Coordinates of C-alpha atoms in Angstrom, one line a residue:
X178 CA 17.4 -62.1 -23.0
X179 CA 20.2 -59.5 -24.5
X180 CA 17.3 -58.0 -26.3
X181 CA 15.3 -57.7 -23.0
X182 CA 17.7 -56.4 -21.2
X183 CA 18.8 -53.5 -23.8
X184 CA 15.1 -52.4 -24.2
X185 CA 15.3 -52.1 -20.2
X186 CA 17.8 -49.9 -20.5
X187 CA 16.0 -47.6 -23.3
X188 CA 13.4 -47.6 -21.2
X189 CA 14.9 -46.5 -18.5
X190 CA 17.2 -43.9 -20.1
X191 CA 13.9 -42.1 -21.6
X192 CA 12.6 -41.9 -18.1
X193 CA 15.5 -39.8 -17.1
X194 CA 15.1 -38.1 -20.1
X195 CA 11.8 -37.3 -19.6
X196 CA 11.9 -36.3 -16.0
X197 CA 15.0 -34.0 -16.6
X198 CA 13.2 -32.1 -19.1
X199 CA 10.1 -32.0 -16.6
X200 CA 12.5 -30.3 -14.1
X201 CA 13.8 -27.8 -16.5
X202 CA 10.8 -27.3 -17.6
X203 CA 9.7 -26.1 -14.5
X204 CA 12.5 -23.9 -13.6
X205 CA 12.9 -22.5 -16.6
X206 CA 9.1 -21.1 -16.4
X207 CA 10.3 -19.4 -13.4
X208 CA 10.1 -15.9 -16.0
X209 CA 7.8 -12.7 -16.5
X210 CA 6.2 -12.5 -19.8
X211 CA 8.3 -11.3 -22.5
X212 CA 5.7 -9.1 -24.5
X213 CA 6.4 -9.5 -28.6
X214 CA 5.6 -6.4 -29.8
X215 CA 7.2 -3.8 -28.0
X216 CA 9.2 -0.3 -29.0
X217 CA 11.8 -0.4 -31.5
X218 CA 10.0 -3.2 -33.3
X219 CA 8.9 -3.6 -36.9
X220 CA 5.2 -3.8 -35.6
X221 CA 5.3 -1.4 -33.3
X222 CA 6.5 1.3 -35.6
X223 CA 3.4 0.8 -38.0
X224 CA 1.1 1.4 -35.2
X225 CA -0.7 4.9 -36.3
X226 CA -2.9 4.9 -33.2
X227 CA -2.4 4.6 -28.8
X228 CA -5.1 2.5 -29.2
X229 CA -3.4 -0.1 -31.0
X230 CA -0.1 0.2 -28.8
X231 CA -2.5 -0.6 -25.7
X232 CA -3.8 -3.5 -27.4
X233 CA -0.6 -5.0 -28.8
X234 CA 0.2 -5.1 -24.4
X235 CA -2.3 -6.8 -23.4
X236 CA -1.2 -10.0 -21.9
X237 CA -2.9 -13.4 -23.1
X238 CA -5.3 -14.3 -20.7
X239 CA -4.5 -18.0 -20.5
X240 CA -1.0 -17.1 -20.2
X241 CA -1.8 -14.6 -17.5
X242 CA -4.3 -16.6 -15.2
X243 CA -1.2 -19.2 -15.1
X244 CA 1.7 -16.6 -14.0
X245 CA 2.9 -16.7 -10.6
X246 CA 2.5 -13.4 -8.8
X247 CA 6.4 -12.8 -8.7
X248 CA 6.5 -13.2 -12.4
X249 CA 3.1 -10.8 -12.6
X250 CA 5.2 -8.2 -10.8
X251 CA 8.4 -8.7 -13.3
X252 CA 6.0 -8.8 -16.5
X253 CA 4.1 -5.5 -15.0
X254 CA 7.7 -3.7 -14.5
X255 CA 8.4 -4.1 -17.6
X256 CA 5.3 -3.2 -19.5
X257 CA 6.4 -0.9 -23.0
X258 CA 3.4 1.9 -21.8
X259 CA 4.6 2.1 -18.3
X260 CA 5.7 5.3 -18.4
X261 CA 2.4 6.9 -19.7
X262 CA 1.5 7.7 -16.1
X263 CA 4.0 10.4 -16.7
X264 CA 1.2 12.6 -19.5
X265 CA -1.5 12.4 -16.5
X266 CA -2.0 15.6 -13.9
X267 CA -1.3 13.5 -10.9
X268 CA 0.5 10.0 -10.6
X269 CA -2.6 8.5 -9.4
X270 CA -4.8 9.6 -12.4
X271 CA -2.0 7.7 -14.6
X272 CA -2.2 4.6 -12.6
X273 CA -6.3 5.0 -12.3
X274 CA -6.2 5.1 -16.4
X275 CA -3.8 2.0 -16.1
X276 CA -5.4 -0.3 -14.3
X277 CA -8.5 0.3 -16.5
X278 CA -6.6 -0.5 -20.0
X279 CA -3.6 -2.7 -19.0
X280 CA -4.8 -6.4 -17.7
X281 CA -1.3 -7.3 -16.1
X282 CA -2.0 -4.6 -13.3
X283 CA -5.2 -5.2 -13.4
X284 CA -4.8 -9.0 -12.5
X285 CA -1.6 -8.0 -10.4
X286 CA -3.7 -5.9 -7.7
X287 CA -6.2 -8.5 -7.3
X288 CA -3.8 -10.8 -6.1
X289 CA -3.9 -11.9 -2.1
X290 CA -0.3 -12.3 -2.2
X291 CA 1.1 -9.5 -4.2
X292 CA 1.3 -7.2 -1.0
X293 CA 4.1 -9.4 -0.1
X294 CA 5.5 -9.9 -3.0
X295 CA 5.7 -6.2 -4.3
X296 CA 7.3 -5.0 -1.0
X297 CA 10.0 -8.2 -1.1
X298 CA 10.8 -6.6 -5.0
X299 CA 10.7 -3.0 -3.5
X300 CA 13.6 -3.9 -1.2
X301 CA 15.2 -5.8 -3.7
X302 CA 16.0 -3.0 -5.3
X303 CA 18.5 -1.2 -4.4
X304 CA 19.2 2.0 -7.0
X305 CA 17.3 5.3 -7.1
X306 CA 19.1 5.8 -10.4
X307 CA 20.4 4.3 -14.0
X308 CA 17.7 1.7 -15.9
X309 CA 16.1 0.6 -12.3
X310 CA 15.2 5.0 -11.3
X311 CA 12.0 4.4 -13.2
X312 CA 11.3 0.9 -12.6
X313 CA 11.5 1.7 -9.3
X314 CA 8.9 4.8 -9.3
X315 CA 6.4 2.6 -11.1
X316 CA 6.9 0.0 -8.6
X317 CA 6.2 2.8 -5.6
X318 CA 3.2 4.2 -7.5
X319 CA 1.2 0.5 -7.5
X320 CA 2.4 -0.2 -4.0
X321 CA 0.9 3.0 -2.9
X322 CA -2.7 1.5 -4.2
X323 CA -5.1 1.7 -1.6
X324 CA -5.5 -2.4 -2.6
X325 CA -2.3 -3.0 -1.8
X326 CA -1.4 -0.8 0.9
X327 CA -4.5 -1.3 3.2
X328 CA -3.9 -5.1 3.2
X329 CA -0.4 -4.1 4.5
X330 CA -0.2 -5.6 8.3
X331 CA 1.5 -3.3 11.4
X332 CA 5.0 -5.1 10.2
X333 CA 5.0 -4.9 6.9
X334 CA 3.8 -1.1 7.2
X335 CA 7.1 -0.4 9.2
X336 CA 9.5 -2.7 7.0
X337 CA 7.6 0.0 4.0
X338 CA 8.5 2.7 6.2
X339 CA 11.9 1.6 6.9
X340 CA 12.9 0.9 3.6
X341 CA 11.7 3.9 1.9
X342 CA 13.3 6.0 4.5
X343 CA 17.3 4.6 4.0
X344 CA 16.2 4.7 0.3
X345 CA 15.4 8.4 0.4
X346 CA 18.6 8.6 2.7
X347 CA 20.8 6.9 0.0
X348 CA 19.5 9.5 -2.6
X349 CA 19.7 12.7 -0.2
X350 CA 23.4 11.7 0.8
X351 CA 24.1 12.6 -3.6
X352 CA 23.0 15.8 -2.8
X353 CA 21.0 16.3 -5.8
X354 CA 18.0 17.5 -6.8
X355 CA 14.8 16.2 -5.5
X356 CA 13.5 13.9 -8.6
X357 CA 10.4 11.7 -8.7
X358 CA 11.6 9.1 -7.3
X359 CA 11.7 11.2 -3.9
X360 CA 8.4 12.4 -4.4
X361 CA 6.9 8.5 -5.3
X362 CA 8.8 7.3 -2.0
X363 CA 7.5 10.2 0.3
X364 CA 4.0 9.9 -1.1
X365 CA 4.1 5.7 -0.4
X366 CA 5.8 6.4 3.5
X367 CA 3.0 9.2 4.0
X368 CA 0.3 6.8 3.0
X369 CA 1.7 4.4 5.1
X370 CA 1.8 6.0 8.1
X371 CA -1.9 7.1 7.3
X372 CA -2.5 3.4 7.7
X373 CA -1.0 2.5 9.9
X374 CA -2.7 5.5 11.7
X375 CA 0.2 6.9 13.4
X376 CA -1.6 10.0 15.8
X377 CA 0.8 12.5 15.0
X378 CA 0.5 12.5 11.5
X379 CA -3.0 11.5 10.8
X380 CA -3.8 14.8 12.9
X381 CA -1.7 16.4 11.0
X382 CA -3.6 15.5 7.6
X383 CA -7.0 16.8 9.2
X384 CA -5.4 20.3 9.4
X385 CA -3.4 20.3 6.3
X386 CA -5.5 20.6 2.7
X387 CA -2.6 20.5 1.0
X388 CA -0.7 17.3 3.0
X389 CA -4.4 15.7 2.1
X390 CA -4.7 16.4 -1.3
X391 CA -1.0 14.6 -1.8
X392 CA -1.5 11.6 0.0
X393 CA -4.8 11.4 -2.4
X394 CA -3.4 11.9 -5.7
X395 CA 0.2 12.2 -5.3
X396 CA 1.3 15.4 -7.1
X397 CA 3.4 17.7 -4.5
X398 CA 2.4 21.5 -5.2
X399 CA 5.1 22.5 -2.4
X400 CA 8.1 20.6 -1.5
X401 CA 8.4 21.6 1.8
X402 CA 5.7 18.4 1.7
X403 CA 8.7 16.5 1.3
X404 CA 10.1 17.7 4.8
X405 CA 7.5 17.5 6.5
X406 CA 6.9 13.7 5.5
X407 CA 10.2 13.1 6.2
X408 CA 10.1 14.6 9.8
X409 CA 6.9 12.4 10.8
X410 CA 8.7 9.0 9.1
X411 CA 11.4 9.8 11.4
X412 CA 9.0 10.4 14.9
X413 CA 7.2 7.3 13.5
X414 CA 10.4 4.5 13.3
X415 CA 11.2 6.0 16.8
X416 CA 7.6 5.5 18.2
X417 CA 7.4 2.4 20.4

């Protein structure tokens, strides 16, 4: 009978055990992926091609079909190459080449939720500058996809609005120079208020090449652009 009663016991006490490490298990999955090879690494210094760099990023695809989108977004952030979209003419050419040779964005833009989830992460953070400045204009650049930003609805398109507007306030009050991170953020308000096809301003598109050709590609040739995006944002938010 003692002997029945202490194997009860084991028995029980490896239940626990076993359901504990379920639950950790599951929060502790809660995490982007962390990619292996990255710069500064052994591996990655005996790279002699981009090719090989691209391919060393590539996400696992069993891996990646069983991230959450959140955890997309934080494993896309953080991608080594990110900042190639710097060497292209135009912002949009660098994400265009991208989304064509990195699956994590790929995958991340064909998700129904990520509209959502990317504007929750673009209020989340709150610094134009330090180690999130960059993070940050990557984050603007895949929110202002068309496949993200046309699935937007009326009041998510004026939270967008809203929040890129105090962020570009928060910058302006440092009084320094306008950086690319004012450019991403004025690029993602003007295509928002595109869709959300605010009168004044879509008008104002049909009449100005240059305003166009911006919202298209995103590289200003004038920063008076800049102004001018910023006085529409501000006729917008008081619209009824």
């Amino acid at each position: 009978m003692r002997n029945l009663l202490v194997i009860l016991i084991i028995a029980i006490s490896m239940c626990s055990i076993i359901s504990c490490s379920k639950n950790r298990t599951n929060t502790d999955n809660i995490d982007e992926y962390h990619f292996p090879i990255k710069p500064g690494t052994e591996e990655w210094k005996s790279f002699t091609s981009h090719d090989e760099m691209l391919q060393a990023c590539q996400i696992p695809e069993d891996i990646l079909k069983g991230m959450s989108t959140v955890e997309l977004i934080e494993t896309v952030l953080n991608y080594p190459l990110s900042k190639d979209i710097i060497a292209y003419n135009t912002p949009q050419g660098g994400i265009n080449s991208q989304i064509k040779q990195f699956n994590g964005l790929s995958e991340l833009l064909k998700r129904t939720d990520a509209k959502e989830k990317l504007l929750d992460k673009y209020q989340e953070i709150n610094s134009l500058e330090g180690e999130n400045s960059f993070k940050l204009s990557y984050l603007i650049c895949i929110l202002s996809q068309d496949d993200i930003i046309s699935h937007l609805s009326e009041n998510e398109l004026s939270t967008l609005l809203k929040e890129g507007n105090n962020k570009l306030s928060k910058k302006q009050e440092s009084n320094e120079p306008v950086s690319s991170n004012i450019k991403y953020t004025v690029w993602l308000m003007g295509k928002a208020m595109r869709q959300k096809n605010f009168t004044p301003f879509v008008e104002k598109i049909q009449e100005d090449k240059i305003l166009q050709q911006f919202l298209d590609d995103g590289f200003i040739v004038d920063d008076e652009v800049i102004e001018e995006i910023e006085l529409y944002v501000g006729k917008c938010l008081s619209a009824k």
